[in-house]
Short mmCIF file of C-alpha atoms and ligand atoms in Angstrom, two decimals:
data_model
loop_
_atom_site.label_atom_id
_atom_site.label_comp_id
_atom_site.label_asym_id
_atom_site.label_seq_id
_atom_site.Cartn_x
_atom_site.Cartn_y
_atom_site.Cartn_z
CA MET P 124 0.00 0.00 0.00
CA SER P 125 1.65 3.24 -1.09
CA GLN P 126 0.03 5.67 1.35
CA THR P 127 -1.25 5.28 4.88
CA VAL P 128 -5.01 4.85 5.12
CA GLU P 129 -6.23 7.66 7.34
CA ASP P 130 -7.96 7.16 10.63
CA GLN P 131 -11.74 7.54 10.37
CA LYS P 132 -12.06 9.41 13.64
CA ASP P 133 -13.92 12.73 13.26
CA ALA P 134 -14.13 12.20 9.49
CA HIS P 135 -17.91 12.49 9.21
CA GLY P 136 -20.67 14.67 10.61
CA GLY P 137 -23.21 13.44 13.15
CA THR P 138 -20.80 13.13 16.07
CA PRO P 139 -21.43 16.03 18.50
CA SER P 140 -19.48 14.14 21.17
CA VAL P 141 -16.26 15.13 19.38
CA LEU P 142 -16.99 18.84 19.81
CA PHE P 143 -18.36 18.41 23.34
CA GLN P 144 -15.04 16.89 24.24
CA ARG P 145 -12.92 19.42 22.34
CA TYR P 146 -14.67 22.43 23.87
CA GLY P 147 -15.22 20.90 27.32
CA ILE P 148 -19.02 21.14 27.11
CA GLU P 149 -21.32 18.85 29.09
CA PRO P 150 -23.05 16.51 26.54
CA ARG P 151 -26.64 17.52 25.79
CA SER P 152 -29.22 16.84 23.12
CA VAL P 153 -28.68 18.79 19.91
CA ILE P 154 -30.31 19.65 16.62
CA ASP P 155 -27.79 18.14 14.28
CA PHE P 156 -27.01 20.56 11.46
CA SER P 157 -23.82 18.59 10.82
CA VAL P 158 -25.70 15.95 8.82
CA ASN P 159 -27.18 16.61 5.39
CA LEU P 160 -30.32 14.48 5.59
CA SER P 161 -33.85 15.28 4.48
CA PRO P 162 -35.92 16.38 7.50
CA LEU P 163 -39.17 15.00 5.99
CA GLU P 164 -40.97 12.02 7.49
CA LEU P 165 -40.62 8.75 5.63
CA PRO P 166 -43.47 8.22 3.13
CA GLU P 167 -46.66 6.75 4.61
CA SER P 168 -46.39 3.57 2.55
CA ILE P 169 -42.99 2.82 4.09
CA LEU P 170 -44.34 3.26 7.60
CA ALA P 171 -47.26 0.99 6.66
CA LEU P 172 -44.80 -1.69 5.50
CA TRP P 173 -42.87 -1.60 8.74
CA ASN P 174 -44.82 -4.31 10.61
CA GLN P 175 -44.28 -6.81 7.81
CA LEU P 176 -40.52 -6.44 7.81
CA PRO P 177 -39.70 -8.92 10.61
CA GLN P 178 -41.11 -11.73 8.45
CA ARG P 179 -38.57 -10.94 5.74
CA ILE P 180 -35.47 -11.32 7.84
CA ALA P 181 -35.77 -15.08 8.29
CA HIS P 182 -34.82 -15.47 4.63
CA TYR P 183 -31.79 -14.53 2.60
CA PRO P 184 -32.23 -11.50 0.37
CA SER P 185 -31.55 -11.77 -3.37
CA THR P 186 -27.86 -12.37 -4.01
CA ASP P 187 -27.43 -9.12 -5.95
CA GLY P 188 -29.77 -6.64 -4.24
CA ALA P 189 -32.45 -6.94 -6.93
CA GLY P 190 -34.87 -4.82 -4.86
CA VAL P 191 -32.42 -1.91 -4.92
CA LYS P 192 -31.76 -2.32 -8.63
CA ALA P 193 -35.54 -2.11 -9.15
CA TYR P 194 -35.45 1.41 -7.64
CA TYR P 195 -33.00 2.55 -10.32
CA THR P 196 -34.96 0.91 -13.13
CA GLN P 197 -38.21 2.51 -12.07
CA ARG P 198 -36.80 5.91 -11.13
CA PHE P 199 -34.12 6.45 -13.76
CA GLY P 200 -34.81 3.89 -16.50
CA LEU P 201 -31.49 2.16 -15.72
CA ASP P 202 -31.50 -1.56 -16.48
CA ALA P 203 -30.43 -3.95 -13.74
CA ASP P 204 -27.33 -4.79 -15.77
CA CYS P 205 -25.88 -1.31 -15.26
CA VAL P 206 -26.34 -1.25 -11.47
CA ILE P 207 -24.47 -2.84 -8.59
CA ALA P 208 -26.46 -2.53 -5.37
CA GLY P 209 -24.57 -1.94 -2.16
CA ASN P 210 -24.74 -1.58 1.58
CA GLY P 211 -24.58 2.21 1.15
CA SER P 212 -22.60 3.93 -1.58
CA LEU P 213 -19.45 4.05 0.54
CA GLU P 214 -19.17 0.29 0.51
CA LEU P 215 -19.09 0.45 -3.29
CA MET P 216 -16.45 3.22 -3.39
CA TYR P 217 -14.12 0.95 -1.43
CA PHE P 218 -15.17 -2.15 -3.41
CA LEU P 219 -14.50 -0.55 -6.81
CA GLN P 220 -11.05 0.67 -5.85
CA ARG P 221 -10.09 -2.63 -4.24
CA VAL P 222 -10.98 -4.38 -7.49
CA GLN P 223 -9.56 -1.85 -9.94
CA ARG P 224 -6.26 -1.37 -8.11
CA TYR P 225 -5.58 2.07 -9.58
CA GLN P 226 -1.99 3.26 -9.27
CA HIS P 227 -2.68 6.98 -9.17
CA VAL P 228 -5.96 8.61 -8.18
CA LEU P 229 -6.61 12.36 -8.32
CA VAL P 230 -8.88 13.86 -5.65
CA PRO P 231 -9.41 17.63 -6.06
CA GLN P 232 -9.92 19.31 -2.69
CA PRO P 233 -12.04 20.17 -0.80
CA ALA P 234 -13.79 16.82 -1.00
CA PHE P 235 -15.55 14.17 1.04
CA HIS P 236 -13.00 12.33 3.20
CA ASP P 237 -13.70 8.82 1.87
CA TYR P 238 -12.66 9.55 -1.73
CA GLN P 239 -9.07 9.80 -0.58
CA ARG P 240 -9.37 7.06 2.03
CA SER P 241 -10.93 4.52 -0.34
CA ALA P 242 -8.23 5.25 -2.95
CA CYS P 243 -5.50 4.67 -0.35
CA ALA P 244 -7.22 1.52 0.87
CA GLY P 245 -7.24 0.27 -2.73
CA GLY P 246 -3.46 0.74 -2.83
CA ALA P 247 -3.31 3.90 -4.97
CA GLN P 248 -1.08 6.90 -4.64
CA VAL P 249 -3.46 9.81 -4.07
CA HIS P 250 -2.78 13.12 -5.79
CA SER P 251 -4.62 16.28 -4.97
CA CYS P 252 -5.16 19.65 -6.57
CA GLN P 253 -7.02 22.69 -5.30
CA ARG P 254 -10.44 23.55 -6.65
CA PRO P 255 -10.94 27.25 -5.91
CA LEU P 256 -14.09 27.69 -3.79
CA GLY P 257 -16.78 29.63 -5.57
CA GLN P 258 -15.33 28.89 -9.02
CA ASP P 259 -17.76 27.44 -11.53
CA TYR P 260 -17.22 23.66 -11.43
CA ASP P 261 -17.22 23.21 -15.23
CA ALA P 262 -14.67 26.04 -15.55
CA PHE P 263 -12.45 24.24 -13.02
CA LEU P 264 -12.75 20.94 -14.93
CA CYS P 265 -11.58 22.76 -18.08
CA SER P 266 -8.76 24.62 -16.30
CA ALA P 267 -5.07 24.02 -16.98
CA PRO P 268 -4.15 22.99 -13.38
CA PHE P 269 -6.88 20.33 -13.35
CA ARG P 270 -6.01 19.03 -16.83
CA GLU P 271 -2.31 18.84 -15.91
CA ALA P 272 -3.10 16.84 -12.78
CA LEU P 273 -5.55 14.64 -14.69
CA ALA P 274 -2.97 13.70 -17.31
CA LYS P 275 -0.85 12.00 -14.62
CA VAL P 276 -3.42 9.65 -13.06
CA ASP P 277 -5.45 6.63 -14.05
CA ALA P 278 -8.57 7.71 -12.14
CA VAL P 279 -10.14 10.85 -10.71
CA PHE P 280 -12.72 11.03 -7.91
CA LEU P 281 -15.19 13.94 -7.95
CA GLY P 282 -18.29 14.78 -5.95
CA SER P 283 -21.09 16.43 -7.93
CA PRO P 284 -22.81 17.97 -6.01
CA ASN P 285 -19.66 18.21 -3.94
CA ASN P 286 -19.54 17.90 -0.18
CA PRO P 287 -18.77 20.30 1.62
CA ASP P 288 -19.62 23.23 -0.72
CA GLY P 289 -22.37 21.91 -3.02
CA ALA P 290 -20.54 22.82 -6.26
CA THR P 291 -22.02 20.87 -9.15
CA ALA P 292 -20.66 20.01 -12.59
CA SER P 293 -22.83 19.64 -15.66
CA ALA P 294 -23.32 16.11 -17.02
CA ASP P 295 -22.12 17.37 -20.42
CA CYS P 296 -18.82 18.53 -19.01
CA ILE P 297 -18.16 15.16 -17.32
CA LEU P 298 -19.15 13.25 -20.46
CA ASP P 299 -16.79 15.43 -22.52
CA LEU P 300 -13.98 14.56 -20.12
CA CYS P 301 -14.80 10.84 -20.46
CA ALA P 302 -14.48 11.20 -24.24
CA GLN P 303 -11.29 13.25 -24.11
CA TYR P 304 -9.53 10.95 -21.63
CA PRO P 305 -10.71 7.45 -22.65
CA ASN P 306 -7.98 5.75 -20.60
CA THR P 307 -8.87 7.55 -17.39
CA HIS P 308 -11.61 6.34 -15.06
CA PHE P 309 -14.06 8.98 -13.80
CA LEU P 310 -15.49 8.14 -10.36
CA ILE P 311 -18.35 10.53 -9.70
CA ASP P 312 -20.27 10.65 -6.43
CA GLN P 313 -23.85 11.85 -6.92
CA ALA P 314 -25.16 11.19 -3.40
CA PHE P 315 -26.92 14.59 -3.36
CA ILE P 316 -28.13 14.76 -6.96
CA GLN P 317 -31.84 14.32 -6.20
CA PHE P 318 -31.84 17.43 -4.03
CA LEU P 319 -31.17 19.72 -6.99
CA PRO P 320 -34.25 21.63 -8.20
CA ILE P 321 -33.54 20.44 -11.76
CA PRO P 322 -31.22 17.42 -11.46
CA GLY P 323 -31.41 16.69 -15.21
CA ARG P 324 -28.59 19.02 -16.27
CA ALA P 325 -26.16 17.54 -13.76
CA SER P 326 -27.45 13.99 -13.32
CA LEU P 327 -25.46 11.08 -14.71
CA LEU P 328 -28.19 8.64 -13.68
CA ASN P 329 -29.38 8.26 -17.22
CA PRO P 330 -29.11 5.25 -19.56
CA GLN P 331 -27.79 7.54 -22.29
CA HIS P 332 -24.88 8.64 -20.12
CA LEU P 333 -23.29 5.21 -19.58
CA ARG P 334 -19.65 5.18 -20.68
CA PRO P 335 -16.95 2.50 -20.36
CA ASN P 336 -14.79 4.80 -18.21
CA LEU P 337 -17.55 6.35 -16.07
CA PHE P 338 -18.49 5.02 -12.59
CA VAL P 339 -21.25 6.84 -10.74
CA PHE P 340 -22.02 6.35 -7.04
CA HIS P 341 -25.48 7.06 -5.75
CA SER P 342 -27.07 6.82 -2.34
CA LEU P 343 -30.59 6.74 -0.91
CA THR P 344 -29.20 7.75 2.51
CA LYS P 345 -29.50 11.52 2.26
CA TYR P 346 -32.60 11.99 0.18
CA TYR P 347 -34.82 9.75 2.29
CA ALA P 348 -32.90 10.12 5.59
CA ILE P 349 -32.32 6.39 5.92
CA ALA P 350 -28.63 6.42 6.86
CA GLY P 351 -29.04 3.38 9.10
CA LEU P 352 -30.54 1.18 6.38
CA ARG P 353 -27.50 1.45 4.11
CA ILE P 354 -28.73 1.59 0.50
CA GLY P 355 -26.58 2.77 -2.37
CA SER P 356 -25.45 1.86 -5.85
CA LEU P 357 -22.72 1.95 -8.43
CA ILE P 358 -24.02 2.80 -11.89
CA ALA P 359 -21.77 1.98 -14.85
CA HIS P 360 -21.63 0.61 -18.36
CA PRO P 361 -22.97 -3.01 -18.56
CA GLU P 362 -19.50 -4.28 -19.60
CA SER P 363 -17.96 -2.76 -16.47
CA ILE P 364 -20.78 -4.09 -14.29
CA ARG P 365 -20.40 -7.58 -15.75
CA ALA P 366 -16.69 -7.67 -14.86
CA LEU P 367 -17.24 -6.22 -11.38
CA SER P 368 -20.14 -8.59 -10.66
CA GLN P 369 -17.83 -11.56 -11.10
CA VAL P 370 -15.91 -10.60 -7.97
CA ARG P 371 -18.82 -9.18 -5.99
CA GLU P 372 -19.84 -10.81 -2.70
CA PRO P 373 -23.41 -12.16 -2.61
CA TRP P 374 -26.01 -10.76 -0.15
CA SER P 375 -24.40 -7.36 0.37
CA VAL P 376 -27.86 -5.77 0.62
CA ASN P 377 -30.23 -7.00 3.33
CA SER P 378 -33.86 -7.91 2.68
CA VAL P 379 -35.29 -4.98 4.65
CA ALA P 380 -33.29 -2.54 2.51
CA GLU P 381 -34.39 -4.34 -0.67
CA THR P 382 -38.07 -4.18 0.28
CA ILE P 383 -37.91 -0.52 1.22
CA ALA P 384 -35.95 0.55 -1.86
CA THR P 385 -38.53 -1.08 -4.13
CA GLU P 386 -41.34 0.68 -2.30
CA LEU P 387 -39.54 4.05 -2.35
CA ALA P 388 -39.42 3.92 -6.13
CA THR P 389 -43.18 4.47 -6.20
CA CYS P 390 -43.31 7.32 -3.65
CA SER P 391 -43.44 10.28 -6.01
CA THR P 392 -45.39 12.52 -3.61
CA TYR P 393 -42.31 12.45 -1.40
CA ASP P 394 -40.29 14.09 -4.20
CA THR P 395 -42.89 16.80 -4.67
CA ALA P 396 -42.95 17.53 -0.94
CA LEU P 397 -39.17 17.52 -0.65
CA ARG P 398 -38.68 19.86 -3.59
CA ALA P 399 -41.31 22.28 -2.28
CA TRP P 400 -39.72 22.27 1.20
CA LEU P 401 -36.22 22.77 -0.15
CA ALA P 402 -37.21 25.61 -2.52
CA THR P 403 -38.88 27.55 0.30
CA GLU P 404 -36.23 26.79 2.87
CA SER P 405 -33.34 27.67 0.55
CA GLN P 406 -34.92 31.02 -0.19
CA HIS P 407 -35.41 31.89 3.48
CA PHE P 408 -32.13 30.50 4.69
CA ASP P 409 -29.97 32.01 1.94
CA ALA P 410 -31.58 35.43 2.31
CA ALA P 411 -31.08 35.38 6.08
CA LEU P 412 -27.56 33.93 6.07
CA SER P 413 -26.29 36.33 3.44
CA LYS P 414 -27.36 39.27 5.62
CA ILE P 415 -25.23 38.26 8.60
CA PRO P 416 -22.19 40.51 8.65
CA GLY P 417 -19.02 38.55 9.26
CA ILE P 418 -20.17 35.43 7.41
CA GLN P 419 -19.49 34.42 3.84
CA LEU P 420 -22.03 32.09 2.25
CA TYR P 421 -20.96 29.82 -0.61
CA PRO P 422 -23.92 29.46 -2.99
CA SER P 423 -25.32 25.97 -3.51
CA ALA P 424 -28.53 24.40 -4.79
CA THR P 425 -28.36 21.45 -2.40
CA ASN P 426 -29.77 20.95 1.11
CA PHE P 427 -26.56 22.11 2.79
CA ARG P 428 -24.40 25.21 2.80
CA LEU P 429 -20.76 25.94 3.43
CA LEU P 430 -20.18 29.10 5.47
CA ARG P 431 -17.03 30.92 6.46
CA LEU P 432 -16.34 33.34 9.26
CA ASN P 433 -14.52 36.41 7.94
CA ASP P 434 -12.63 36.41 11.22
CA PRO P 435 -11.50 32.80 11.78
CA SER P 436 -10.22 33.70 15.25
CA GLN P 437 -13.89 33.70 16.36
CA TYR P 438 -14.36 30.09 15.23
CA ASP P 439 -14.07 28.18 18.49
CA GLN P 440 -16.13 30.75 20.36
CA VAL P 441 -18.95 30.64 17.76
CA LEU P 442 -19.07 26.84 17.63
CA THR P 443 -19.00 26.67 21.44
CA GLU P 444 -21.90 29.11 21.79
CA LEU P 445 -23.95 27.21 19.22
CA LEU P 446 -23.28 23.90 20.95
CA GLN P 447 -24.23 25.32 24.33
CA GLN P 448 -27.64 26.11 22.79
CA GLY P 449 -27.91 22.60 21.33
CA GLN P 450 -26.99 23.54 17.74
CA HIS P 451 -24.34 21.26 16.28
CA VAL P 452 -22.82 22.39 12.97
CA ARG P 453 -20.16 20.52 10.97
CA CYS P 454 -16.75 21.74 11.99
CA CYS P 455 -14.72 21.70 8.77
CA LYS P 456 -11.23 21.98 10.24
CA ASN P 457 -10.39 18.51 8.97
CA PHE P 458 -11.37 19.14 5.32
CA PRO P 459 -8.12 19.59 3.37
CA GLY P 460 -8.35 22.43 0.88
CA LEU P 461 -10.67 24.65 2.93
CA PRO P 462 -9.53 27.99 4.32
CA ALA P 463 -9.73 28.54 8.10
CA GLY P 464 -13.13 29.51 9.51
CA CYS P 465 -15.38 27.18 7.49
CA PHE P 466 -18.33 25.21 8.80
CA ARG P 467 -21.18 23.39 7.07
CA ILE P 468 -24.87 23.28 7.88
CA GLY P 469 -27.45 20.82 6.62
CA PHE P 470 -30.98 22.26 6.48
CA GLN P 471 -33.29 21.07 9.22
CA ALA P 472 -36.95 21.91 9.90
CA HIS P 473 -37.87 25.57 9.33
CA ASP P 474 -38.03 26.65 13.00
CA ALA P 475 -34.67 25.07 13.75
CA ASN P 476 -33.12 26.85 10.76
CA GLN P 477 -34.54 30.19 11.92
CA ALA P 478 -33.16 29.59 15.40
CA LEU P 479 -29.71 28.87 13.94
CA VAL P 480 -29.76 32.10 11.94
CA ALA P 481 -30.72 34.04 15.09
CA ALA P 482 -27.92 32.36 17.07
CA LEU P 483 -25.36 33.14 14.36
CA GLN P 484 -26.50 36.75 14.19
CA LYS P 485 -25.87 37.02 17.93
CA SER P 486 -22.60 35.11 18.01
CA VAL P 487 -20.77 36.42 14.96
CA SER P 488 -19.60 40.00 15.07
C1 PLP X 1205 -20.67 13.13 -0.37
C2 PLP X 1205 -21.09 11.85 0.28
N1 PLP X 1205 -21.12 10.73 -0.44
C3 PLP X 1205 -21.49 9.55 0.11
C4 PLP X 1205 -21.83 9.47 1.45
C5 PLP X 1205 -22.20 8.15 2.06
O1 PLP X 1205 -23.37 7.64 1.55
P1 PLP X 1205 -23.89 6.21 1.98
O2 PLP X 1205 -24.67 6.35 3.22
O3 PLP X 1205 -24.71 5.78 0.81
O4 PLP X 1205 -22.71 5.30 2.17
C6 PLP X 1205 -21.79 10.61 2.25
C7 PLP X 1205 -22.10 10.53 3.68
O5 PLP X 1205 -21.87 11.39 4.47
C8 PLP X 1205 -21.42 11.83 1.64
O6 PLP X 1205 -21.39 12.96 2.35
#
């Protein structure tokens, strides 16, 4: 293994205990703005299914997660032969890189921690380059520094929409790259794609977008707030899926996840409700956040925002005051490629969001 696989400690949101400990605050219950999950209730039909689920666990699920594949066929018109179902999308990021054994993987920063970690775990040398915050993503992908870095690797890992800032590339731009660099693999994480008001322009979950060198990761975790169920997928060209399926473990997706994924495919009223909530909330939140002096807001069309304190020396004090009021935001100190003073918030219910804005107005000077 050419680089050390990093420790996972503190790598993800959802762990207020880390900040309680760091700032010496007595643990208390919090509203967790550090996670980017939908705040909507699960669809009625899923709750109605709940009582039947215990009967399913006596039996093995399908060997290949057919219930999850059915979600992608119904929702995106993707045939089962271009989907590998997984126990969350992360499992598939690690699986793909273990199998492909890339030598050199490029991860532009800032980026989600597990792109780099999964590449290291697969034995690759990880290369990074800086993506300037606020720069148009397509412009970055066409820029000389990115192209120079790309020419030296056999794979590149990109988030689109990207965590932590929400920057999103167009599908056309990624497909152009696939055509221009046919020997390079493009690993694209689209965990947040369904949150976009018009995903079509950016979405690679489309049968017409399959390419031999394109590997797209998708997750049901965020959009339906089912992190504990672990449902995700790898979408790729049928030839790639055929080869990968030959070394894939059976039963990676459990029968509860399979049943729920199939049912979720039919819940279109959930999408309508989520889009309506996000449109309203984004408008309110963005307007309010952009008026707070001392805070820079990075624009995004997703359900989370990256913010930066103009005076990073206030950082610990602001995060401490928020925590004392039970508001846990994502400390971004451990995101390589971010300037000092950044934190990320995932939208919660309207009242909680309003309360966070009020607390920030008070805390940040
Ligand atoms: C950008 C991004 N991709 C993927 C994941 C993980 O998704 P899953 O739950 O499907 O493994 C996360 C979780 O935090 C994430 O932030």
